[in-house]
PDB file of C-alpha atoms in Angstrom:
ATOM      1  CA  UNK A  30      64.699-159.767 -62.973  1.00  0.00           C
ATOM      2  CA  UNK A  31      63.341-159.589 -59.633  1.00  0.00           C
ATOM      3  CA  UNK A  32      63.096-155.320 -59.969  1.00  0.00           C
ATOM      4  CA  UNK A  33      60.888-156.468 -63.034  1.00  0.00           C
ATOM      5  CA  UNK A  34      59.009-159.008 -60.856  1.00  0.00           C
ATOM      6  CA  UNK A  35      58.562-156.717 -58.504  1.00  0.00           C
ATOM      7  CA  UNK A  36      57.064-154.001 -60.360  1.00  0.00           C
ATOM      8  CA  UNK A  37      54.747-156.150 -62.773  1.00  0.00           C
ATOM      9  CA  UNK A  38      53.117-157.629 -59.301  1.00  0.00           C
ATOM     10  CA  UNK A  39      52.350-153.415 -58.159  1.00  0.00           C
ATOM     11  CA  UNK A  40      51.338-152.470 -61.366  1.00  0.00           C
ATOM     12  CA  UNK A  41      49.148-155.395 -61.381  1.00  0.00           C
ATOM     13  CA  UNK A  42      47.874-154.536 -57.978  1.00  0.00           C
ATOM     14  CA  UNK A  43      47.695-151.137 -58.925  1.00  0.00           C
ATOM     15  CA  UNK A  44      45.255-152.081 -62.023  1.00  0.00           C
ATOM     16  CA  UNK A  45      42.973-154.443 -60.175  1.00  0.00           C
ATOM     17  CA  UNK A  46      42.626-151.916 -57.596  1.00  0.00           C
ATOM     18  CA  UNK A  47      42.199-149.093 -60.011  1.00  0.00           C
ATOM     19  CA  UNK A  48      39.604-150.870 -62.627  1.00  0.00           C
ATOM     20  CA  UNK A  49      37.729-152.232 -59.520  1.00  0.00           C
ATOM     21  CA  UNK A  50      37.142-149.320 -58.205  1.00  0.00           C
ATOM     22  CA  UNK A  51      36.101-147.908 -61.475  1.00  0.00           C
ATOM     23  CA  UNK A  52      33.630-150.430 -62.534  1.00  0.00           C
ATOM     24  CA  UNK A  53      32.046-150.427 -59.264  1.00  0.00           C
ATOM     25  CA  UNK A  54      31.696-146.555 -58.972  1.00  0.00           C
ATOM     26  CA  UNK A  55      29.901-147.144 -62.459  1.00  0.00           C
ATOM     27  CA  UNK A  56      27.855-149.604 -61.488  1.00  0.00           C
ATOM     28  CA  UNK A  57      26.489-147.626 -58.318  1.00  0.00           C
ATOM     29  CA  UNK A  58      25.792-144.638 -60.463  1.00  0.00           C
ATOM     30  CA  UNK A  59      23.492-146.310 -63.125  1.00  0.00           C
ATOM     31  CA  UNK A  60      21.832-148.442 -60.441  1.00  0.00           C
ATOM     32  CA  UNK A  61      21.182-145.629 -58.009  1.00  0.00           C
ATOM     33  CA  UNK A  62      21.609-142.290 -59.665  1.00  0.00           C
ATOM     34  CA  UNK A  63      21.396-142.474 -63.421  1.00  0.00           C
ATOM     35  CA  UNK A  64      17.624-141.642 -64.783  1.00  0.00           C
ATOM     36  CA  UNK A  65      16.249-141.133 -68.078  1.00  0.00           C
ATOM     37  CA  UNK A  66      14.170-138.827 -69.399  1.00  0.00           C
ATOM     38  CA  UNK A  67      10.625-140.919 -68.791  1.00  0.00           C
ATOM     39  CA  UNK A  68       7.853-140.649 -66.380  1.00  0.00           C
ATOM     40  CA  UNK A  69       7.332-143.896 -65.278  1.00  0.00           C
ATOM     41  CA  UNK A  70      11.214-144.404 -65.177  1.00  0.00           C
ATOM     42  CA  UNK A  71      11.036-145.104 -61.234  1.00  0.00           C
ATOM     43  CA  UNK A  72       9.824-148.668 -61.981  1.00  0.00           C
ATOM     44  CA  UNK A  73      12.478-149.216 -64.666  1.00  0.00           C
ATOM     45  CA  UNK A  74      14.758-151.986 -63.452  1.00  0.00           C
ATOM     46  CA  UNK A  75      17.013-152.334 -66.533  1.00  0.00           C
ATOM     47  CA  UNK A  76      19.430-150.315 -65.192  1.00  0.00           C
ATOM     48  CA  UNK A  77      19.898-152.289 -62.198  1.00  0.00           C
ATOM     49  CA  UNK A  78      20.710-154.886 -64.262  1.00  0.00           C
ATOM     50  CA  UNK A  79      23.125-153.055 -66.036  1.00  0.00           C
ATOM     51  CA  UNK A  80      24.938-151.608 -63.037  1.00  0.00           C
ATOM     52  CA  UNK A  81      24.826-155.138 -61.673  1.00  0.00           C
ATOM     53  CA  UNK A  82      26.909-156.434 -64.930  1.00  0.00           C
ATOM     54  CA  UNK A  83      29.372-153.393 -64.130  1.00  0.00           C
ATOM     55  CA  UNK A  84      29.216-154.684 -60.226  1.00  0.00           C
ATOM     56  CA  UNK A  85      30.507-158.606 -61.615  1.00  0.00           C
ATOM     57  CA  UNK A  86      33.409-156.571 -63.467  1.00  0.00           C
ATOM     58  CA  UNK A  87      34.624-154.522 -60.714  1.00  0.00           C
ATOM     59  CA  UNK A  88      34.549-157.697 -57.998  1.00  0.00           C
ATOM     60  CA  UNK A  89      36.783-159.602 -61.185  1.00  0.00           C
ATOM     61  CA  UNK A  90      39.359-156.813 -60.729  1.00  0.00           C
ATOM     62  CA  UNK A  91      39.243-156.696 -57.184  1.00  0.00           C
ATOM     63  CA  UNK A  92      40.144-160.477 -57.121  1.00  0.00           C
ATOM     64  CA  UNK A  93      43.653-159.475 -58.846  1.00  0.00           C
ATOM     65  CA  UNK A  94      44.357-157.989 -55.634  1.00  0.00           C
ATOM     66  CA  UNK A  95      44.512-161.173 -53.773  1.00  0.00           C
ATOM     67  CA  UNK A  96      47.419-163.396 -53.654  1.00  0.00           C
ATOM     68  CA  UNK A  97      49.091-166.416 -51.632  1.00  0.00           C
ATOM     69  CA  UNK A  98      50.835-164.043 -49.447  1.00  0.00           C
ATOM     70  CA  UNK A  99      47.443-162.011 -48.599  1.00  0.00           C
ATOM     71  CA  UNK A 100      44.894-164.719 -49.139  1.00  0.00           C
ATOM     72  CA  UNK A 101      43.693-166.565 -45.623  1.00  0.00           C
ATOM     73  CA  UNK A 102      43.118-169.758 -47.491  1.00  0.00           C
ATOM     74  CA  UNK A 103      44.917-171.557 -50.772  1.00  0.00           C
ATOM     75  CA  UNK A 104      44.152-169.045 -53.790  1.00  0.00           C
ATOM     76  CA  UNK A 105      42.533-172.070 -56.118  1.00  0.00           C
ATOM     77  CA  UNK A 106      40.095-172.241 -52.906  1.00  0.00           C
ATOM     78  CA  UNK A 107      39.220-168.580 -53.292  1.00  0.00           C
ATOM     79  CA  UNK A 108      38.933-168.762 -57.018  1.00  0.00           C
ATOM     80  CA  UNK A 109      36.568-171.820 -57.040  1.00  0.00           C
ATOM     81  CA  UNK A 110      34.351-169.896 -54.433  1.00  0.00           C
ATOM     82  CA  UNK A 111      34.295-167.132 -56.642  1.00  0.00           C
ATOM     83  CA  UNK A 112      33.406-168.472 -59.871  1.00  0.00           C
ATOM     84  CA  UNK A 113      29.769-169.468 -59.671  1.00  0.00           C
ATOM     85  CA  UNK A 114      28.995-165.632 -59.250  1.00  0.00           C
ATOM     86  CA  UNK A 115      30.036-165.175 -62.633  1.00  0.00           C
ATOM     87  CA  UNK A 116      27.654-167.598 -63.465  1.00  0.00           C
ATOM     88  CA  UNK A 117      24.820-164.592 -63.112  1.00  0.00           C
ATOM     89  CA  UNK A 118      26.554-162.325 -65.773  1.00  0.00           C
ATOM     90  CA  UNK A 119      25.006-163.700 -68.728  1.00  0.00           C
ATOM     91  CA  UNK A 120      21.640-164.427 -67.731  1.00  0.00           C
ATOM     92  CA  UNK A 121      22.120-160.421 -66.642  1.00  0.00           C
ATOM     93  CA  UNK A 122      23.685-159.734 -69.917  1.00  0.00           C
ATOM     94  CA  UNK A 123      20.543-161.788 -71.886  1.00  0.00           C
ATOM     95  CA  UNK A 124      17.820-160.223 -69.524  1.00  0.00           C
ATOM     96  CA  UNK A 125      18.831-156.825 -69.907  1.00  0.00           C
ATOM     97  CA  UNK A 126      19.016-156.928 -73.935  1.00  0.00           C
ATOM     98  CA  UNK A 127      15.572-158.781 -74.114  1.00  0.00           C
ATOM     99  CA  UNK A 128      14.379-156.153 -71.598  1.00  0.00           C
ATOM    100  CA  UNK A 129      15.624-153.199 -73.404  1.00  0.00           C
ATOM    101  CA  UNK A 130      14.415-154.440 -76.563  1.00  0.00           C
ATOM    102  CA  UNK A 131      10.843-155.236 -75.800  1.00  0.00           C
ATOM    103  CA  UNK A 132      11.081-151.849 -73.476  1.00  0.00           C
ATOM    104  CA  UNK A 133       9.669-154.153 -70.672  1.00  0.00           C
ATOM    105  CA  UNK A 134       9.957-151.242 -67.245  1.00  0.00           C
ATOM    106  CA  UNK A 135       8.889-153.337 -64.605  1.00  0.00           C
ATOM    107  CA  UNK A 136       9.891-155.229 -61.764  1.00  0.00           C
ATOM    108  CA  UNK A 137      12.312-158.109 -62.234  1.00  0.00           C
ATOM    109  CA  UNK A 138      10.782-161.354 -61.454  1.00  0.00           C
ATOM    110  CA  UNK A 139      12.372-165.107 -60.879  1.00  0.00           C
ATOM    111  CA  UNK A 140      13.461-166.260 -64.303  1.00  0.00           C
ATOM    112  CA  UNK A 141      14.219-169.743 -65.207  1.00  0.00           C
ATOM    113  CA  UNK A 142      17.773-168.320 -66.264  1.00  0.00           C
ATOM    114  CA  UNK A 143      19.111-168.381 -62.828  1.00  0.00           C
ATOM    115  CA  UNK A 144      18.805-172.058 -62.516  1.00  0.00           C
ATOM    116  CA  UNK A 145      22.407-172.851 -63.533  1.00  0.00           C
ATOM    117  CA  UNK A 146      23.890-169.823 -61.343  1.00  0.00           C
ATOM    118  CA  UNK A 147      22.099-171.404 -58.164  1.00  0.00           C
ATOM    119  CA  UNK A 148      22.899-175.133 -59.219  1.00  0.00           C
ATOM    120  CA  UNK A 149      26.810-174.435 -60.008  1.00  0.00           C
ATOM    121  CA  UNK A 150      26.865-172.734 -56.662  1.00  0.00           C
ATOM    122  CA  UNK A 151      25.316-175.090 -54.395  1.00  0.00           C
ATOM    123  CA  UNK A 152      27.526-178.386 -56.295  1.00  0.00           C
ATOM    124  CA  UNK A 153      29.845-176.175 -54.895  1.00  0.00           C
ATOM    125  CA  UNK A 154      28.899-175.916 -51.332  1.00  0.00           C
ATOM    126  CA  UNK A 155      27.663-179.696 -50.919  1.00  0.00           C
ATOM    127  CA  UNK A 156      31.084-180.457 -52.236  1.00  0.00           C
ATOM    128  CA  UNK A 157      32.713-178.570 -49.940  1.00  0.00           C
ATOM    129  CA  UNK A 158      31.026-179.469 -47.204  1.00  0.00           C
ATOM    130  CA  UNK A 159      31.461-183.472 -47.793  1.00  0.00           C
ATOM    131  CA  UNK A 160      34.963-183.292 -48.727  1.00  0.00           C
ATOM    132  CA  UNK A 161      37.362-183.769 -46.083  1.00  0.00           C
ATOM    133  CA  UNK A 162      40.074-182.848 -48.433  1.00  0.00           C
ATOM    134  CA  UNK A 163      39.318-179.763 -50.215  1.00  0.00           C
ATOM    135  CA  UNK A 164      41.222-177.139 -48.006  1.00  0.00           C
ATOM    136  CA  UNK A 165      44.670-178.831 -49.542  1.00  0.00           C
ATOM    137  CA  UNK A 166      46.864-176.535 -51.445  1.00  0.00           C
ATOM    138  CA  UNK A 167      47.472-176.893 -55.272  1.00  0.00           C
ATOM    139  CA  UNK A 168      49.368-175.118 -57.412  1.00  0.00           C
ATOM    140  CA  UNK A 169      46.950-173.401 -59.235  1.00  0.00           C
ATOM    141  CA  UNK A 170      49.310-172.056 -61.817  1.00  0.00           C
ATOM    142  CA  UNK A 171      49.634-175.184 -63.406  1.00  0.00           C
ATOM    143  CA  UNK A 172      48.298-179.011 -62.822  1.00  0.00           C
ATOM    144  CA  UNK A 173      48.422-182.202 -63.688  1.00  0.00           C
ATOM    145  CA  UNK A 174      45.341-184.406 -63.913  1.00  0.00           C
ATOM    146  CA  UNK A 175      47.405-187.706 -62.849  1.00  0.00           C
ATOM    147  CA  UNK A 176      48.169-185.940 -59.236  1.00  0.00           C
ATOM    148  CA  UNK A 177      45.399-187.184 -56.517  1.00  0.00           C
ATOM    149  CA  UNK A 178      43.312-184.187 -56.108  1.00  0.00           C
ATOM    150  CA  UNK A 179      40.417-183.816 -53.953  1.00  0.00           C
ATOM    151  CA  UNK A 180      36.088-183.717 -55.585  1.00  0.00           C
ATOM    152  CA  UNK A 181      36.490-179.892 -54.740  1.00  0.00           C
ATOM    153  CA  UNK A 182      39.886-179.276 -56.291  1.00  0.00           C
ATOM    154  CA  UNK A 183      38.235-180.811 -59.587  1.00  0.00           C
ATOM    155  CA  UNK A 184      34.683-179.397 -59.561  1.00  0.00           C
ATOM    156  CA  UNK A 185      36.933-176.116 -59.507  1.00  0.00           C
ATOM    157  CA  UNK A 186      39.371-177.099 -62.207  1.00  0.00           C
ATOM    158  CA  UNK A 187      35.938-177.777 -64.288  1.00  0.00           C
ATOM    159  CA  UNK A 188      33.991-174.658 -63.112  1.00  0.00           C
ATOM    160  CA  UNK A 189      36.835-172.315 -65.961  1.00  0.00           C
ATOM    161  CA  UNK A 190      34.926-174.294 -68.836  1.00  0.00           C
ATOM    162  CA  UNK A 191      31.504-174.808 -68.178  1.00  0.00           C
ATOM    163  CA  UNK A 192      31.535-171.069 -67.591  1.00  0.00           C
ATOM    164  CA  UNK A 193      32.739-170.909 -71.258  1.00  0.00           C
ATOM    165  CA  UNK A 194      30.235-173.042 -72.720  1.00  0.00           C
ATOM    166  CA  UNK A 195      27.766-170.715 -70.892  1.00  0.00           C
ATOM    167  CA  UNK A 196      29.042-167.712 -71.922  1.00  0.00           C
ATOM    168  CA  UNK A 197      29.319-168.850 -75.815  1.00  0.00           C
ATOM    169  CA  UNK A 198      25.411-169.927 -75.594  1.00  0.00           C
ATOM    170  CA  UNK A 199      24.245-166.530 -74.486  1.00  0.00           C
ATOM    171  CA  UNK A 200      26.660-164.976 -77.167  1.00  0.00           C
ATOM    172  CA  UNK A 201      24.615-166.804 -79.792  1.00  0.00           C
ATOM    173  CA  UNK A 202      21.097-166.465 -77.816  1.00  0.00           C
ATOM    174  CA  UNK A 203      22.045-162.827 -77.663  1.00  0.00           C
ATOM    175  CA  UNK A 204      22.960-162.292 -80.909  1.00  0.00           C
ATOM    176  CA  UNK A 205      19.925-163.816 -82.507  1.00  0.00           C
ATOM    177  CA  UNK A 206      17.799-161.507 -80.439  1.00  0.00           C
ATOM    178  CA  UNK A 207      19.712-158.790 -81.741  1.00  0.00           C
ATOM    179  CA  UNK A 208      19.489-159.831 -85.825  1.00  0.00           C
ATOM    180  CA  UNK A 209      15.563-160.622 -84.808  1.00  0.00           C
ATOM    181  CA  UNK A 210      15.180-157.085 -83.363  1.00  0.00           C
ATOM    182  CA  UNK A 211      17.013-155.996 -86.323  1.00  0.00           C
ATOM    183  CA  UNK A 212      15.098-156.975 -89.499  1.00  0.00           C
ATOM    184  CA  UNK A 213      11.853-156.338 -87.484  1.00  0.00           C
ATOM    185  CA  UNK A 214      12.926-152.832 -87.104  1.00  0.00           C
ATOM    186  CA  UNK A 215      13.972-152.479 -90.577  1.00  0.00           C
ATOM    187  CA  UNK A 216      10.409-153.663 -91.959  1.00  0.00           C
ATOM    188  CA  UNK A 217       8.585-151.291 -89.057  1.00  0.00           C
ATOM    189  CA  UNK A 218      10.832-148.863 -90.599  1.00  0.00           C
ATOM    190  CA  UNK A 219      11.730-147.433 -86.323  1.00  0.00           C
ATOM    191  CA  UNK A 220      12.948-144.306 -85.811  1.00  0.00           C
ATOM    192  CA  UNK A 221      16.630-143.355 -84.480  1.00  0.00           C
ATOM    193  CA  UNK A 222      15.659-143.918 -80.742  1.00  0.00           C
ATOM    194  CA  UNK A 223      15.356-147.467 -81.800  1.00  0.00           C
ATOM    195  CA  UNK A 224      18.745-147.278 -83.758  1.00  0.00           C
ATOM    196  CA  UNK A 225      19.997-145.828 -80.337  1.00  0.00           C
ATOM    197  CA  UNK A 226      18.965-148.860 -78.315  1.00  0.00           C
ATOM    198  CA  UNK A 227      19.920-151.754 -80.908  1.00  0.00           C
ATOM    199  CA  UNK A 228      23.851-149.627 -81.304  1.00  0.00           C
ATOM    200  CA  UNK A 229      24.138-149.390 -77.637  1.00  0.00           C
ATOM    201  CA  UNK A 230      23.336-153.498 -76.403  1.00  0.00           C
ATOM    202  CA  UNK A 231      25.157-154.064 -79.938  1.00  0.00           C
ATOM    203  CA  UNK A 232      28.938-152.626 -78.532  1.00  0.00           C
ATOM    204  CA  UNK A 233      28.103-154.257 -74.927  1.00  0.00           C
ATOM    205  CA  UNK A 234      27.878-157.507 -76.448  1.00  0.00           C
ATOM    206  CA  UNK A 235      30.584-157.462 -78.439  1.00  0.00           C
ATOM    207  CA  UNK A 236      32.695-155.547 -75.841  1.00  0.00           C
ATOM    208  CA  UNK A 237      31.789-158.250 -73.866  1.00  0.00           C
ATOM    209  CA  UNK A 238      32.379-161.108 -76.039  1.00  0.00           C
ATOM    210  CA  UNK A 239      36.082-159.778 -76.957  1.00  0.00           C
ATOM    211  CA  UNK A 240      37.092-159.658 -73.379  1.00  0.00           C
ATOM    212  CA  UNK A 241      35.542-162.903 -73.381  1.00  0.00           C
ATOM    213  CA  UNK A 242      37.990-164.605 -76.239  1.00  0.00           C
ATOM    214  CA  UNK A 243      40.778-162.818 -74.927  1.00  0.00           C
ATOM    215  CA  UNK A 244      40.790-164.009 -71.520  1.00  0.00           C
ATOM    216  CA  UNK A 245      40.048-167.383 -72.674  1.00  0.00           C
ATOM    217  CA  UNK A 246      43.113-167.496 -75.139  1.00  0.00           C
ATOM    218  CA  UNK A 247      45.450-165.913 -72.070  1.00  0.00           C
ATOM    219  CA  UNK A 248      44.073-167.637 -69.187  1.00  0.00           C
ATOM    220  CA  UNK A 249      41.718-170.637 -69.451  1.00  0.00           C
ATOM    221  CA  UNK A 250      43.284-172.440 -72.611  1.00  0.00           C
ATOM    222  CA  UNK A 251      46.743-171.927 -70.798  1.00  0.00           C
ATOM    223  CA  UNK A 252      45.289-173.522 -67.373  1.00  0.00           C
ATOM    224  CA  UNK A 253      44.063-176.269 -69.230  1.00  0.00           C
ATOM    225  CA  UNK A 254      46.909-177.094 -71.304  1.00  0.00           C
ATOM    226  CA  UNK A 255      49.110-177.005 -68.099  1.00  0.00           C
ATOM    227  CA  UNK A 256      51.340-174.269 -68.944  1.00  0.00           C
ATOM    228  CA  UNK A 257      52.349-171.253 -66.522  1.00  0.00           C
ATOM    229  CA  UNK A 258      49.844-168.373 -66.015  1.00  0.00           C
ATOM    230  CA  UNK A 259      52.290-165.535 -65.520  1.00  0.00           C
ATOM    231  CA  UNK A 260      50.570-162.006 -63.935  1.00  0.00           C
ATOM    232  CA  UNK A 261      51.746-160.403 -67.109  1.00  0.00           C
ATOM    233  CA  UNK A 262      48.839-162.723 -68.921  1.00  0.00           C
ATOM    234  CA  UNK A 263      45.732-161.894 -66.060  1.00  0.00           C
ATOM    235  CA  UNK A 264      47.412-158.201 -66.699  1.00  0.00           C
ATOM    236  CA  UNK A 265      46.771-157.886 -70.089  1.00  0.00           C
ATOM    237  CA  UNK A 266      43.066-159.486 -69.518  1.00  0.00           C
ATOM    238  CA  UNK A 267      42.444-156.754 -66.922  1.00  0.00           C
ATOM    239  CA  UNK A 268      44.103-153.921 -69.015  1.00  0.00           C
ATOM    240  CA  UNK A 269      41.572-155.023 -72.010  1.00  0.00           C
ATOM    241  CA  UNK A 270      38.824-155.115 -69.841  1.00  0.00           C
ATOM    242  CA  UNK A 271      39.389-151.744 -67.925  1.00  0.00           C
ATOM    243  CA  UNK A 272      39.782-149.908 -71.764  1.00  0.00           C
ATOM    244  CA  UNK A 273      36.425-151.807 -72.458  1.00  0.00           C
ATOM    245  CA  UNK A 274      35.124-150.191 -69.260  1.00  0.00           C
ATOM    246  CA  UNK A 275      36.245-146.411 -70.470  1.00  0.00           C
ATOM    247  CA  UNK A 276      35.070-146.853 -74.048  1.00  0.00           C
ATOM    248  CA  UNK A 277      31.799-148.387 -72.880  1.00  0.00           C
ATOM    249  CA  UNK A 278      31.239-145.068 -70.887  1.00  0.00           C
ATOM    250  CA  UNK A 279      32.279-142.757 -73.434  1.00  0.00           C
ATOM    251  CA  UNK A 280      29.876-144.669 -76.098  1.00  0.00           C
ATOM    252  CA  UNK A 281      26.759-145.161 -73.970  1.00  0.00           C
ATOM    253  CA  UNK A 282      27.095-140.942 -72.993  1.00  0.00           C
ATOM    254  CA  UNK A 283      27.398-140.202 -76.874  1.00  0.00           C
ATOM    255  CA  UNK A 284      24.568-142.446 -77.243  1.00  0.00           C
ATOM    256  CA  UNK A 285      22.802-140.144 -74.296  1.00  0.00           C
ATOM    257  CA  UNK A 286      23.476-137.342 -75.566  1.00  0.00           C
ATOM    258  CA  UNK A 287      22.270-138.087 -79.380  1.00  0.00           C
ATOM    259  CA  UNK A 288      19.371-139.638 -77.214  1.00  0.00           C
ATOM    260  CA  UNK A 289      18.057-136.558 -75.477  1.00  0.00           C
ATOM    261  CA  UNK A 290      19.038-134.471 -78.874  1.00  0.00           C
ATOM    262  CA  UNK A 291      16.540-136.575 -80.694  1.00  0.00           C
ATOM    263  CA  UNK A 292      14.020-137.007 -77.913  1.00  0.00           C
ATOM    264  CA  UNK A 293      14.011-133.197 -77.673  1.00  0.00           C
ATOM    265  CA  UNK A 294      13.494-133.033 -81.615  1.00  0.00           C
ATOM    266  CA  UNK A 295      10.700-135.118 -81.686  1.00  0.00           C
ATOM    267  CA  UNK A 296       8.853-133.637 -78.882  1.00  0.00           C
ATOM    268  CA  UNK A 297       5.806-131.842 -79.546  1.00  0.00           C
ATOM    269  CA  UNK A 298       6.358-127.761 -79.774  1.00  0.00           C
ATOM    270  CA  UNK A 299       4.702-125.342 -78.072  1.00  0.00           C
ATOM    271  CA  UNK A 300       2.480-123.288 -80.239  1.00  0.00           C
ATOM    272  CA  UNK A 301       3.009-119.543 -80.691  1.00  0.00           C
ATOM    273  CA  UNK A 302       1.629-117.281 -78.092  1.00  0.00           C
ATOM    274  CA  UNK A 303      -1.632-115.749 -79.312  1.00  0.00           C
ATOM    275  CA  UNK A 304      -3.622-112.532 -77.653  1.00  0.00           C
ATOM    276  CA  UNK A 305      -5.558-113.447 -74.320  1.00  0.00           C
ATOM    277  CA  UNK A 306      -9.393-114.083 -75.554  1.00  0.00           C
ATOM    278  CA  UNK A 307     -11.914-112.393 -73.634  1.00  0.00           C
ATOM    279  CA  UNK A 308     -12.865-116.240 -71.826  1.00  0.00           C
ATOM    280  CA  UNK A 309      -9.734-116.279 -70.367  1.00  0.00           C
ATOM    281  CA  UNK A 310      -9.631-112.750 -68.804  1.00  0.00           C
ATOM    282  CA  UNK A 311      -9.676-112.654 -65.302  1.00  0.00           C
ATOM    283  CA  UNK A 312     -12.685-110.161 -65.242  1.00  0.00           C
ATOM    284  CA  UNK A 313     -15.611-110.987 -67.240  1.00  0.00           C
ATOM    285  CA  UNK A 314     -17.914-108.385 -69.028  1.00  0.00           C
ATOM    286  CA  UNK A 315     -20.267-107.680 -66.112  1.00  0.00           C
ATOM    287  CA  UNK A 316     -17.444-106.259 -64.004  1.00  0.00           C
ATOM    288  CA  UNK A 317     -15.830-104.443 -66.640  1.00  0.00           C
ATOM    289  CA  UNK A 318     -19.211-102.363 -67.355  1.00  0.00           C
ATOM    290  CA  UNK A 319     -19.014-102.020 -63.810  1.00  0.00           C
ATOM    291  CA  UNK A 320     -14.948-100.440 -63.429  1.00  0.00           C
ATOM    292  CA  UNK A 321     -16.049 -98.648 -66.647  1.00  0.00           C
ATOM    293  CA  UNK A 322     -19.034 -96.924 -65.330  1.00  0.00           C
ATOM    294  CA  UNK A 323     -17.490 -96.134 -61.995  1.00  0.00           C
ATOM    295  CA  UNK A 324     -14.028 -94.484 -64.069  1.00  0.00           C
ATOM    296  CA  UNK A 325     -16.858 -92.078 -66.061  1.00  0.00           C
ATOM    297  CA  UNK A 326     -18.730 -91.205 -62.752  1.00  0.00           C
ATOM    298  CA  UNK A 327     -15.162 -90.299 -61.125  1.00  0.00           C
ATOM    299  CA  UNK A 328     -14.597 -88.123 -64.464  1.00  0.00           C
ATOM    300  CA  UNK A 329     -18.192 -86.125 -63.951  1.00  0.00           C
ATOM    301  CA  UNK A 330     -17.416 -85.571 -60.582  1.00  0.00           C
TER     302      UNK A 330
END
């Protein structure tokens, strides 16, 4: 039992350190070297927020590589620290769709969507900061809502579902941009560059929103229910999500690659190459008379 202990916990290590590493390499590449085929693509900040959902992901595995042993401070401490940064992956998720689909290229401004991110995060610190008690060790496998726990302890035993209820409400906001975009396009009658687009933030949301129910069906409902949360359960949420990571890359570079096909298609050809008109010859008739008289002078000579 303990050899089977043993090698869960490294192949759990192994995972977080593997998809983290993964999802962050991604996330670099779109933010900082991936470019599409447009002119005025250098002022395109959608794919910053796109390598900045990637980012979230990879610092979500990286977190699996903590534990009590390596951790500094109690690991429900770290956890409740680290939670209002997820708070920014919907609003990312929700900007980037409405972005993409009203093929909006400029600068990202302040957006009344990072209120709650900024508001979860500074309950956090204030509570923190006034509570005497909230460096105390829990276990945070399992509690019990009778046991005296500190304000900070129970903001971040609350944090787990009001990140749900976010994450269901862009789900829905997201997906009724999506039908909208839909049955607009379908009366427009778009082309395939559009069907490209709507396909591609189509998988990411659901991608998204599977990882979504299965980490809340192996993780949160567990935590709240008291039972154990076992590393085989946050290893099967981390295996799901590193598979959504791969296929995610292999769709969106079909969806490139059909992308640039089409693009390429559609682009205006070149017409055929016709014989040089006297206008564009580099001498004009005055000097040819010229060469021409000077060739028949030669010859009499």
């Amino acid at each position: 039992m303990n050899d089977y202990s043993g090698f869960l916990a490294q192949g759990y290590w192994w995972l977080s350190l593997l998809g983290g590493i993964h999802c962050i390499g991604l996330g670099l590449y779109i933010r900082y070297a991936y470019r599409e085929q447009s002119h005025d693509n250098q002022h395109n900040s959608n794919h910053k927020l796109l390598g900045g959902i990637f980012s979230l992901m990879g610092l979500y595995f990286f977190t699996g590589m903590l534990s009590k042993d390596s951790s500094p401070v109690p690991m429900h401490i770290v956890y409740t620290l680290i939670i209002p940064i997820y708070f920014i992956l919907m609003p990312m998720l929700y900007l980037y769709c409405y972005r993409s689909l009203h093929n909006i290229k400029g600068s990202i401004n302040w957006s009344v969507h990072l209120y709650l991110p900024i508001a979860v995060a500074s309950i956090v610190a204030v509570t923190a900061m006034l509570d005497s008690h909230w460096i105390q060790d829990i276990d945070i496998d399992s509690f019990n809502l009778s046991d005296d726990i500190s304000y900070f302890t129970a903001i971040g035993m609350a944090l787990p579902a009001l990140l749900s209820v976010q994450t269901l409400t862009y789900f829905v906001l997201i997906i009724k941009l999506l039908r909208q975009f839909r049955s607009r396009a379908r009366r427009a009658h778009l082309g395939n560059l559009k069907d490209i687009k709507f396909r591609w933030l189509m998988a990411l949301t659901i991608a998204l929103m599977s990882n979504w129910l299965i980490r809340t069906i192996f993780l949160i409902l567990p935590f709240y229910f008291g039972d154990h949360i076992g590393q085989l359960a946050q290893a099967v949420t981390r295996l799901a999500l590193l598979i959504t990571v791969y296929v995610l890359a292999i769709y969106g570079l079909q969806q490139i690659t059909k992308a640039a096909f089409l693009r390429g298609k559609l682009a205006p050809q070149s017409p055929p190459n016709t014989p040089t008109r006297s206008s564009t010859q580099l001498l004009n008739s005055e000097e040819l008379n010229y060469l021409q008289k000077l060739i028949q002078d030669e010859k009499k000579e």
